Coordinates of C-alpha atoms and ligand atoms in Angstrom, one line a residue:
M1 CA 1.4 29.7 18.8
A2 CA -0.8 27.8 21.3
R3 CA 0.0 24.1 21.7
C4 CA -2.5 21.9 19.9
T5 CA -3.5 20.4 23.3
Q6 CA -4.5 23.9 24.5
L7 CA -6.8 24.6 21.6
P8 CA -10.6 24.6 22.2
A9 CA -11.1 21.9 19.6
W10 CA -8.7 19.6 21.4
Q11 CA -10.5 20.0 24.7
V12 CA -13.8 19.3 22.9
L13 CA -12.3 16.2 21.3
Q14 CA -11.2 15.0 24.7
E15 CA -14.7 15.2 26.1
H16 CA -16.2 13.7 22.9
Q17 CA -13.8 10.7 23.1
W18 CA -15.7 9.6 26.3
E19 CA -18.9 9.4 24.3
I20 CA -17.4 7.6 21.3
A21 CA -15.4 5.1 23.5
R22 CA -18.7 3.7 24.7
Q23 CA -20.1 3.1 21.2
H24 CA -19.5 0.1 19.0
M25 CA -19.1 0.5 15.2
R26 CA -21.5 -2.4 14.7
D27 CA -24.2 -0.2 16.2
L28 CA -23.2 2.8 14.2
F29 CA -23.5 0.8 11.0
S30 CA -26.9 -0.6 12.1
A31 CA -28.2 2.9 12.9
D32 CA -27.1 4.4 9.5
T33 CA -27.5 2.4 6.3
Q34 CA -25.8 5.2 4.4
R35 CA -22.6 5.2 6.5
F36 CA -20.4 3.8 3.7
E37 CA -21.8 6.4 1.2
R38 CA -21.2 9.2 3.7
Y39 CA -17.8 8.1 4.8
S40 CA -16.1 7.2 1.6
I41 CA -14.4 9.4 -1.1
R42 CA -13.5 8.6 -4.7
L43 CA -10.4 10.1 -6.4
D44 CA -10.9 8.8 -9.9
D45 CA -10.9 5.0 -9.6
L46 CA -9.5 5.0 -6.1
L47 CA -12.0 4.5 -3.3
F48 CA -11.1 5.7 0.2
D49 CA -13.5 4.0 2.6
Y50 CA -13.1 5.4 6.1
S51 CA -16.5 4.3 7.4
K52 CA -15.0 1.6 9.6
N53 CA -13.6 4.1 12.0
R54 CA -14.8 5.0 15.5
I55 CA -16.3 8.3 14.4
T56 CA -19.6 10.1 14.0
D57 CA -20.4 13.4 12.2
K58 CA -19.6 15.2 15.5
T59 CA -16.1 13.6 15.6
L60 CA -15.4 14.7 12.1
E61 CA -16.7 18.2 12.8
H62 CA -14.4 18.5 15.8
L63 CA -11.4 17.1 13.9
F64 CA -11.9 19.6 11.1
E65 CA -12.2 22.4 13.6
L66 CA -8.9 21.3 15.1
A67 CA -7.4 21.4 11.6
R68 CA -8.7 25.0 11.2
Q69 CA -7.4 26.0 14.6
V70 CA -3.9 24.8 13.9
G71 CA -4.0 26.7 10.6
L72 CA -3.6 23.6 8.4
Q73 CA -4.7 25.3 5.2
E74 CA -2.1 28.1 5.6
K75 CA 0.5 25.5 6.4
I76 CA -0.3 23.6 3.2
T77 CA -0.1 26.8 1.2
A78 CA 3.2 27.6 2.8
M79 CA 4.7 24.2 1.8
F80 CA 3.6 24.5 -1.8
R81 CA 4.7 28.1 -2.1
G82 CA 8.3 27.1 -1.2
D83 CA 8.4 28.8 2.3
K84 CA 11.4 27.5 4.4
I85 CA 9.2 25.3 6.6
N86 CA 12.1 23.0 7.4
N87 CA 13.2 25.7 9.9
T88 CA 16.1 23.9 11.6
E89 CA 17.8 23.4 8.2
R90 CA 16.4 26.6 6.8
R91 CA 15.1 24.8 3.7
A92 CA 12.0 24.8 1.6
V93 CA 10.2 21.5 1.2
L94 CA 9.4 21.0 -2.4
H95 CA 9.0 17.3 -3.4
T96 CA 5.7 18.6 -4.8
A97 CA 7.6 20.7 -7.3
L98 CA 9.4 17.6 -8.6
R99 CA 6.0 16.2 -9.8
N100 CA 4.5 19.6 -10.7
R101 CA 3.1 18.5 -14.1
S102 CA 1.4 21.8 -14.5
N103 CA 4.8 23.4 -14.7
R104 CA 3.5 26.4 -12.7
P105 CA 6.5 28.4 -11.5
V106 CA 7.6 27.5 -8.0
L107 CA 10.0 30.0 -6.4
V108 CA 12.8 29.4 -3.9
D109 CA 14.5 32.6 -2.9
G110 CA 12.9 34.3 -5.9
V111 CA 14.1 31.8 -8.4
D112 CA 11.8 29.4 -10.3
V113 CA 12.9 25.8 -9.7
M114 CA 10.9 24.3 -12.5
P115 CA 13.5 24.8 -15.3
G116 CA 16.1 22.9 -13.3
I117 CA 13.7 20.1 -12.5
N118 CA 12.7 19.8 -16.2
R119 CA 16.4 19.8 -17.2
V120 CA 17.2 16.8 -14.9
L121 CA 14.0 15.0 -16.0
E122 CA 15.3 15.4 -19.6
Q123 CA 18.7 14.0 -18.6
M124 CA 17.0 11.1 -16.9
R125 CA 15.0 10.4 -20.1
I126 CA 18.1 10.5 -22.3
F127 CA 20.0 8.2 -19.9
S128 CA 17.2 5.7 -19.3
N129 CA 16.4 5.5 -23.0
A130 CA 20.0 5.0 -23.8
I131 CA 20.3 2.1 -21.4
R132 CA 17.0 0.5 -22.4
S133 CA 17.7 0.9 -26.2
H134 CA 21.2 -0.6 -25.8
E135 CA 22.7 2.6 -27.2
W136 CA 24.6 2.9 -23.9
R137 CA 27.3 0.3 -23.9
G138 CA 29.8 -1.0 -21.4
Y139 CA 33.6 -0.7 -21.9
T140 CA 33.7 -3.8 -24.1
G141 CA 30.8 -2.6 -26.3
K142 CA 28.1 -4.9 -24.7
P143 CA 24.7 -3.5 -23.6
I144 CA 23.9 -3.1 -19.9
S145 CA 22.1 -6.1 -18.4
D146 CA 22.2 -5.2 -14.6
V147 CA 21.9 -1.9 -12.8
V148 CA 23.1 -1.8 -9.2
H149 CA 21.7 1.1 -7.2
I150 CA 23.8 1.9 -4.2
G151 CA 22.2 4.2 -1.6
I152 CA 20.6 4.0 1.9
G153 CA 17.6 5.3 3.7
G154 CA 15.8 7.9 1.6
S155 CA 18.2 7.2 -1.2
D156 CA 17.2 3.6 -1.3
L157 CA 13.8 2.7 0.2
G158 CA 11.6 4.7 -2.2
P159 CA 13.1 3.6 -5.5
K160 CA 13.4 0.0 -4.2
M161 CA 9.7 -0.1 -3.2
V162 CA 8.6 1.4 -6.5
V163 CA 10.7 -0.9 -8.7
K164 CA 9.3 -3.9 -6.8
A165 CA 5.7 -2.5 -7.1
L166 CA 6.1 -2.0 -10.8
T167 CA 7.7 -5.4 -11.6
P168 CA 5.1 -6.2 -14.3
Y169 CA 6.4 -3.1 -16.1
C170 CA 10.0 -4.2 -16.0
R171 CA 12.0 -6.0 -18.6
P172 CA 13.4 -9.4 -17.7
E173 CA 16.6 -8.8 -19.6
L174 CA 17.4 -5.6 -17.6
K175 CA 17.6 -6.3 -13.9
V176 CA 17.8 -3.5 -11.3
H177 CA 19.3 -4.4 -7.9
F178 CA 19.5 -2.4 -4.7
V179 CA 22.4 -2.5 -2.2
S180 CA 22.1 -0.5 0.9
N181 CA 23.5 -2.2 4.0
V182 CA 27.2 -1.6 4.8
D183 CA 27.2 -5.3 5.7
E184 CA 29.4 -6.6 2.9
A185 CA 27.0 -9.6 2.4
D186 CA 24.6 -7.2 0.7
L187 CA 27.1 -6.1 -2.0
V188 CA 28.9 -9.4 -2.3
E189 CA 25.6 -11.4 -2.7
T190 CA 24.3 -8.9 -5.3
I191 CA 27.4 -8.7 -7.5
K192 CA 28.6 -12.3 -7.2
N193 CA 27.0 -13.5 -10.4
L194 CA 27.2 -10.2 -12.3
N195 CA 29.4 -9.5 -15.3
R196 CA 31.5 -6.3 -15.1
E197 CA 31.1 -5.7 -18.8
T198 CA 27.4 -5.4 -18.5
T199 CA 26.9 -3.9 -15.0
L200 CA 26.2 -0.3 -14.3
F201 CA 26.3 1.2 -10.8
I202 CA 24.2 4.2 -9.7
V203 CA 25.7 5.7 -6.6
A204 CA 22.9 7.7 -5.0
S205 CA 23.6 9.9 -2.0
K206 CA 22.3 13.4 -1.4
T207 CA 25.4 14.3 0.6
F208 CA 27.8 11.8 -1.0
T209 CA 29.4 11.3 2.4
T210 CA 27.1 8.6 4.0
Q211 CA 29.4 5.9 5.4
E212 CA 27.3 2.9 4.1
T213 CA 26.9 4.2 0.6
M214 CA 30.5 5.4 0.2
T215 CA 31.9 2.1 1.6
N216 CA 29.7 0.1 -0.8
A217 CA 30.5 2.4 -3.8
L218 CA 34.3 2.2 -3.1
S219 CA 34.1 -1.6 -3.0
A220 CA 32.0 -1.7 -6.1
R221 CA 34.6 0.4 -7.9
E222 CA 37.3 -1.9 -6.7
W223 CA 35.4 -5.0 -7.9
F224 CA 34.9 -3.3 -11.2
M225 CA 38.5 -2.1 -11.6
A226 CA 39.9 -5.5 -10.7
G227 CA 38.9 -6.8 -14.1
V228 CA 39.3 -3.7 -16.2
D229 CA 42.1 -1.9 -17.9
G230 CA 42.1 1.9 -17.7
K231 CA 40.2 4.3 -15.5
E232 CA 38.1 5.6 -18.5
A233 CA 36.0 2.5 -18.3
I234 CA 34.5 3.9 -15.1
A235 CA 32.6 6.5 -17.1
K236 CA 30.6 3.8 -18.8
H237 CA 29.8 1.9 -15.5
F238 CA 29.3 4.5 -12.8
V239 CA 26.9 7.4 -12.6
A240 CA 26.0 9.4 -9.5
V241 CA 22.8 11.1 -8.1
S242 CA 23.7 13.8 -5.6
T243 CA 23.6 17.4 -4.5
N244 CA 27.4 17.4 -4.0
A245 CA 29.3 17.7 -7.3
E246 CA 32.6 18.2 -5.6
K247 CA 32.5 14.9 -3.8
V248 CA 31.2 13.1 -6.9
E249 CA 34.2 14.3 -8.8
A250 CA 36.5 13.3 -6.0
F251 CA 35.1 9.8 -6.1
G252 CA 36.1 9.6 -9.8
I253 CA 32.7 9.9 -11.5
D254 CA 32.6 12.4 -14.3
T255 CA 30.1 15.2 -13.4
K256 CA 28.6 14.8 -16.8
N257 CA 27.4 11.5 -15.5
M258 CA 25.9 13.1 -12.4
F259 CA 22.2 13.7 -11.9
E260 CA 21.6 16.7 -9.7
F261 CA 18.9 17.3 -7.1
W262 CA 18.5 20.0 -4.5
D263 CA 18.6 20.6 -0.8
W264 CA 14.8 21.3 -0.7
V265 CA 14.2 17.6 -1.5
G266 CA 14.3 15.5 1.7
G267 CA 15.8 12.0 1.4
R268 CA 12.5 10.2 2.3
Y269 CA 10.7 12.4 -0.2
S270 CA 13.3 12.0 -3.0
L271 CA 12.0 9.1 -5.2
W272 CA 10.4 11.8 -7.4
S273 CA 13.8 13.3 -8.1
A274 CA 16.8 11.8 -9.9
I275 CA 17.0 9.4 -6.9
G276 CA 14.2 7.7 -8.9
L277 CA 16.7 7.0 -11.8
P278 CA 16.6 3.2 -11.2
I279 CA 12.8 3.5 -11.6
A280 CA 13.1 5.2 -14.9
V281 CA 15.7 2.6 -16.1
A282 CA 13.6 -0.3 -14.9
V283 CA 10.1 0.8 -16.2
G284 CA 11.0 3.5 -18.7
M285 CA 10.7 7.3 -18.5
E286 CA 7.0 7.3 -19.6
N287 CA 6.1 5.2 -16.7
F288 CA 8.2 7.2 -14.3
E289 CA 6.3 10.3 -15.5
L290 CA 3.0 8.5 -14.9
L291 CA 4.1 8.0 -11.4
L292 CA 4.7 11.7 -11.2
T293 CA 1.3 12.4 -12.7
G294 CA -0.4 10.3 -10.0
A295 CA 1.4 12.2 -7.3
H296 CA 0.6 15.5 -8.9
K297 CA -3.1 14.6 -9.0
V298 CA -2.9 14.1 -5.2
D299 CA -1.0 17.3 -4.7
E300 CA -3.8 19.2 -6.5
H301 CA -6.4 17.4 -4.4
F302 CA -4.6 18.1 -1.2
R303 CA -3.9 21.8 -2.1
T304 CA -7.5 22.6 -3.3
E305 CA -10.0 20.2 -1.8
P306 CA -11.9 21.4 1.2
L307 CA -10.9 19.7 4.5
E308 CA -14.1 17.7 4.6
S309 CA -13.4 15.9 1.3
N310 CA -9.6 15.9 1.4
I311 CA -8.3 12.3 1.6
P312 CA -4.8 13.0 3.2
V313 CA -6.5 15.5 5.6
L314 CA -8.9 12.7 6.7
M315 CA -6.1 10.1 6.9
G316 CA -4.1 12.5 9.1
L317 CA -6.9 13.5 11.4
L318 CA -8.1 10.0 11.9
G319 CA -4.6 9.0 12.9
I320 CA -4.5 11.9 15.4
W321 CA -7.9 10.7 16.8
Y322 CA -6.5 7.3 17.7
N323 CA -2.9 8.4 18.5
N324 CA -3.8 11.3 20.9
F325 CA -7.3 10.5 22.1
F326 CA -7.3 6.7 22.3
G327 CA -3.6 6.2 23.1
A328 CA -2.9 4.1 20.0
Q329 CA 0.9 3.8 19.6
T330 CA 1.1 2.1 16.2
Q331 CA -0.4 1.9 12.8
A332 CA -0.4 -1.1 10.4
I333 CA 0.0 -0.8 6.7
L334 CA -1.5 -3.9 5.1
P335 CA -1.3 -4.0 1.3
Y336 CA -3.1 -7.0 -0.2
D337 CA -0.6 -7.0 -3.0
Q338 CA 2.7 -8.9 -3.2
Y339 CA 4.2 -6.2 -5.4
L340 CA 3.7 -3.7 -2.5
D341 CA 5.9 -5.9 -0.3
F342 CA 8.2 -2.9 0.5
L343 CA 5.5 -0.3 1.0
A344 CA 5.4 -0.6 4.8
D345 CA 9.2 -0.2 4.9
H346 CA 9.0 2.9 2.8
L347 CA 6.1 4.4 4.7
Q348 CA 7.8 3.5 8.0
Q349 CA 10.7 5.7 7.1
A350 CA 8.5 8.5 5.6
D351 CA 6.4 8.6 8.7
M352 CA 8.7 7.7 11.6
E353 CA 11.6 9.9 10.4
S354 CA 9.3 12.8 9.7
N355 CA 7.2 12.7 12.8
G356 CA 9.4 10.9 15.3
K357 CA 10.0 14.2 17.1
S358 CA 9.6 15.5 20.7
V359 CA 10.1 19.2 20.3
D360 CA 8.0 21.7 18.4
I361 CA 9.2 24.1 15.7
E362 CA 10.1 26.6 18.3
G363 CA 12.3 24.0 20.1
K364 CA 10.0 23.5 23.0
R365 CA 9.6 20.1 24.5
L366 CA 6.3 18.5 23.8
D367 CA 4.0 16.9 26.4
Y368 CA 1.8 15.0 24.0
D369 CA 2.3 12.0 21.7
T370 CA 3.6 12.5 18.1
G371 CA 4.3 10.0 15.3
P372 CA 3.1 6.4 15.6
V373 CA 5.2 3.3 15.1
I374 CA 4.5 2.1 11.5
F375 CA 4.7 -1.5 10.6
G376 CA 3.1 -3.9 8.2
Q377 CA 3.4 -6.6 5.6
A378 CA 1.8 -7.7 2.4
G379 CA -1.5 -9.6 3.0
T380 CA -2.3 -12.4 3.5
N381 CA 0.9 -13.3 5.2
G382 CA 0.4 -11.0 8.2
Q383 CA -2.9 -12.8 8.9
H384 CA -0.9 -15.9 9.9
A385 CA 1.4 -13.9 12.0
F386 CA 0.6 -10.6 13.8
Y387 CA -3.1 -10.1 13.1
Q388 CA -3.9 -12.2 16.2
L389 CA -2.8 -9.3 18.3
I390 CA -4.7 -6.8 16.3
H391 CA -7.9 -8.8 16.7
Q392 CA -7.7 -10.0 20.3
G393 CA -4.7 -8.2 21.9
S394 CA -4.9 -5.5 24.4
K395 CA -3.6 -2.7 22.1
L396 CA -5.5 -0.6 19.6
I397 CA -3.9 -0.8 16.2
P398 CA -5.6 1.2 13.4
C399 CA -5.1 -0.5 10.1
D400 CA -4.9 0.6 6.5
F401 CA -5.9 -2.0 3.9
L402 CA -4.9 -1.5 0.3
A403 CA -5.7 -3.6 -2.8
A404 CA -6.2 -3.5 -6.6
A405 CA -9.4 -4.9 -8.0
R406 CA -7.5 -6.4 -10.9
S407 CA -4.4 -8.5 -10.8
H408 CA -1.5 -8.4 -13.3
H409 CA -1.9 -12.2 -13.6
H410 CA -4.6 -14.6 -14.5
L411 CA -4.2 -17.8 -12.4
G412 CA -7.7 -18.8 -11.6
G413 CA -9.0 -18.2 -8.0
H414 CA -6.0 -16.4 -6.5
H415 CA -7.1 -12.8 -6.8
E416 CA -10.6 -13.5 -5.5
A417 CA -9.1 -15.3 -2.5
L418 CA -6.8 -12.4 -1.8
L419 CA -9.5 -9.8 -2.0
S420 CA -11.9 -11.8 0.0
N421 CA -9.4 -11.9 2.8
F422 CA -8.9 -8.2 2.6
I423 CA -12.6 -7.4 2.8
A424 CA -13.3 -10.1 5.4
Q425 CA -10.6 -8.8 7.7
T426 CA -11.9 -5.3 7.7
E427 CA -15.4 -6.6 8.5
A428 CA -14.1 -8.9 11.3
L429 CA -12.1 -6.2 12.8
M430 CA -15.1 -3.9 12.9
R431 CA -17.8 -6.4 13.9
G432 CA -15.9 -8.7 16.2
K433 CA -17.7 -11.7 17.6
T434 CA -19.7 -11.6 20.9
T435 CA -19.4 -14.3 23.5
E436 CA -23.1 -15.2 22.7
E437 CA -22.3 -15.7 19.0
A438 CA -19.2 -17.7 19.9
K439 CA -21.4 -19.9 22.2
V440 CA -23.9 -20.6 19.6
E441 CA -21.2 -21.8 17.2
L442 CA -19.7 -24.0 19.9
V443 CA -23.0 -25.6 20.8
A444 CA -23.6 -26.3 17.1
E445 CA -20.1 -28.0 17.0
G446 CA -21.2 -30.2 20.0
V447 CA -18.7 -28.8 22.5
P448 CA -19.4 -30.2 26.0
E449 CA -21.2 -27.9 28.5
D450 CA -18.2 -27.8 31.0
Q451 CA -15.9 -26.2 28.3
L452 CA -18.4 -23.9 26.8
D453 CA -17.8 -20.7 28.9
M454 CA -14.0 -21.0 28.7
L455 CA -14.0 -21.6 25.0
A456 CA -16.6 -18.9 24.2
M457 CA -14.4 -16.3 26.0
A458 CA -11.3 -17.4 24.1
K459 CA -13.3 -17.1 20.8
T460 CA -14.8 -13.7 21.6
F461 CA -13.6 -10.9 19.5
P462 CA -14.2 -7.4 20.8
G463 CA -14.3 -5.8 17.3
N464 CA -14.6 -2.0 17.1
K465 CA -11.1 -2.0 15.6
P466 CA -10.7 0.8 13.1
S467 CA -9.5 0.5 9.6
N468 CA -9.3 2.5 6.3
S469 CA -9.6 0.7 3.0
F470 CA -8.1 1.8 -0.3
L471 CA -9.4 0.0 -3.3
Y472 CA -8.4 0.8 -6.9
Q473 CA -8.6 -0.7 -10.3
S474 CA -5.0 -1.9 -10.7
L475 CA -1.5 -1.2 -9.4
D476 CA -0.2 0.9 -12.3
P477 CA 2.4 3.6 -12.2
E478 CA -0.1 6.4 -11.8
T479 CA -2.0 4.7 -9.0
L480 CA 1.2 4.0 -7.2
G481 CA 2.1 7.7 -7.4
V482 CA -1.4 8.5 -6.0
L483 CA -0.9 6.1 -3.0
I484 CA 2.6 7.3 -2.1
A485 CA 1.6 11.0 -2.2
L486 CA -1.5 10.4 -0.1
Y487 CA 0.7 9.0 2.7
E488 CA 3.3 11.8 2.3
H489 CA 0.6 14.4 2.8
K490 CA -1.0 12.4 5.7
V491 CA 2.4 12.7 7.4
F492 CA 2.4 16.5 6.7
V493 CA -1.1 16.9 8.2
Q494 CA -0.1 15.2 11.4
G495 CA 3.2 17.1 11.7
S496 CA 1.2 20.3 11.2
V497 CA -1.3 19.5 14.0
W498 CA 1.6 18.6 16.3
N499 CA 3.5 21.7 15.3
I500 CA 6.7 19.8 14.6
N501 CA 9.3 20.1 11.9
S502 CA 8.5 16.9 9.8
F503 CA 11.4 17.6 7.5
D504 CA 14.7 17.3 9.5
Q505 CA 16.2 14.0 10.9
M506 CA 18.6 14.8 13.7
G507 CA 18.3 11.1 14.9
V508 CA 19.7 9.9 11.6
E509 CA 22.5 12.5 11.7
L510 CA 23.4 11.3 15.3
G511 CA 23.8 7.7 14.0
K512 CA 26.2 9.0 11.2
Q513 CA 28.3 10.9 13.8
L514 CA 28.5 8.1 16.4
A515 CA 29.5 5.4 13.9
K516 CA 32.5 7.5 12.9
T517 CA 33.8 7.8 16.6
V518 CA 33.3 4.1 17.3
L519 CA 34.9 3.1 14.0
K520 CA 38.1 5.0 15.1
D521 CA 38.1 3.2 18.5
M522 CA 37.9 -0.2 16.7
T523 CA 41.3 0.2 15.0
G524 CA 44.4 -1.0 16.9
D525 CA 44.7 -3.6 19.6
E526 CA 44.9 -1.4 22.6
S527 CA 42.1 -1.5 25.1
V528 CA 39.4 1.2 24.9
T529 CA 38.5 3.2 28.0
S530 CA 37.0 6.4 26.7
H531 CA 33.3 5.3 26.9
E532 CA 31.2 4.0 29.7
S533 CA 31.7 0.4 30.8
S534 CA 29.2 -1.3 28.4
T535 CA 30.5 0.4 25.2
N536 CA 34.2 -0.2 26.3
G537 CA 33.3 -3.8 27.1
L538 CA 31.7 -4.4 23.7
L539 CA 34.6 -2.8 21.9
N540 CA 37.2 -4.7 23.8
Y541 CA 35.4 -8.1 23.6
Y542 CA 35.1 -7.5 19.8
K543 CA 38.8 -6.9 19.6
S544 CA 39.5 -10.1 21.5
L545 CA 37.2 -12.1 19.1
R546 CA 38.1 -10.7 15.7
Ligands
G6Q1 C1 15.9 10.7 4.8 C2 17.1 10.7 5.6 C3 18.0 9.6 5.5 C4 18.9 9.7 4.2 C5 20.0 8.7 4.3 C6 21.0 8.8 3.1 O1 15.1 11.5 4.7 O2 17.7 12.0 5.5 O3 17.4 8.4 5.4 O4 18.2 9.6 3.1 O5 20.8 8.9 5.5 O6 21.6 10.0 3.0 P1 22.4 10.4 1.7 O7 21.4 10.4 0.6 O8 23.0 11.8 2.0 O9 23.4 9.4 1.5

C-alpha cells in the first residue's frame, strides 16, 4: 500500500496548508456568520464544536479525500468484523464487542464472542450486587467496606479514571482504592488504615505476570494473611481479573473468583471488560451498563455515519492536519470538570501507547510524524500553569475543551465561573489580541508613552490557536462512555491514516524485560560490569548507598 505521504490527497493538503497558514480564524469567522452551525455536530445532547479550527470547506474536503484514499471505511469495517488487525500479535481488536448492546454476533475464528461477554457481564453483576448488598461477607462475617484494585497501565488507568469521574454515583460507605506503582509507598499508604476483615482485593492483570502488579498482590496477600487464620479466608478477600487462569490459580486465588477476558481486548481498551469490575462495584452494574451503552452509541455512529458527519473521524483528521501539516507535536486535553481529573492520564496512555510507533504495519520505517504527545489537566487549574505557553509560546498546541452544562452540586456561582473560563479560553485562543488592541488598553490605563511599545508587544496574543469543544448536559455514566469511545476511535482514525498497528505495545514489553535483568544485577554486593559505564555506575553506586 502507498504511504499516506505519497497519496494525491496528501500532496494537495501540503499545498493547501500554505494557503491556510496565511489566514486568521478571526477573519474566517467574520466572513461566515454560519461557521459555528456548519462546523458543529450533535450526538444527542453532546455538542462537538470544531469551528475554532484552522480549516475551510476545502481543507475538510481534502482531509475526507485522504481518509478515502487510505481506505478508512474498510479499516473501520475490518475492526468491527473481528479481523486480526493487530498483525504483530495476530489478534482481533474487539473492545467494541464488549459494549455491543445490540448483541449482534461478532465472530473471531468463526466463533461468536458475545455469549462469553454476556456470561462475564452476568458474573460481574452477581459479584458487584453481592458486595453492594452486603451479601458478600469477609472471613469474620462483616460486609466489605473497602475494595483495593491492584493493576497497572491499561489494567489501572481506565477504571481509576471512570471511578473518579463517577464519584457522585458512588456510595460513601464503600470505598474503591487503586494501587499501581511498585513503589511500596503506594500500597502501604492505601492499606495503612484499612481493616483486613472488611477489605477485598481485586488483582487485575491480563497476563498475571506483570512485575508491579504481582509484587503488590503478593504484599497485599502477606498483609492480609498476617492477621488471619487459615488460607480459606483468601477466597473471601481476593478476586482476580485475567486471561491467565493457570497463573491466577498458582497465586492462590480460586478460579471461581476469577473474571475472564480475552486476548482481543488490549489493556488500554479494557475498562469495558471485567477490568471494569471496580467500576461496577463502585457505581453499580446498572451504571456500568450505561457506560457501555454510551460507548456503543459512539460505535454505531463511528461505524455507520458518513465521514463528513462522523465525530471521531473529524477529531482524527483535524489532529492529522496539525500534526503532519503544521508540525504540532502535542495535544492538550482540558476537561473543565474536577471529576475528569484523570481523563488526560487515561487518554495519554490510550493515544501514546497506541500511536507512538515508527514503523508501518509491514514493518517499514516511517518518514513522517505519528502520534502526538498528549497532556492535560482539569480546568481551571491549567490556566494558572501551562496555558501561558499555549497562548503566547512558540509552539502550536491544539486543545480539546470538555465540560458539562450542569454540575452535580449546587454551590452558587461556581459552575458559571467554571464554564465562563472554558468558553472564554476557546475564544481568546482563537481571537488573540492584536498589538493595536493592546495599545488601546494600555493608553486607557495611563501607561507612559515610553513603555507603550514594549508592553503592547508583551501583551499581544497571536490567536489562531485551534481548539475543539465538547459540551454536554451532565457527566453521567452514559455521557462518559460516549466521551471515552470518541477518543478511542479518534486514535484508530489516526493509526489508520499513518498505516501503523495501534494495538501492540512493544515499548511497554521492553520495559518489562529490562526491569527483570537489572533486578537480577541488583542482588548481591559484587560490582556489576556487564552494562555500559553509566548503568554499571548507577547500579554500583546504589549498592554502596543502600
Ligand atoms: C496497555 C498495555 C499495558 C498493560 C500493562 C499491564 O495497553 O498493554 O499498559 O495494560 O502493562 O499489563 P497486565 O494487565 O498484563 O498486567
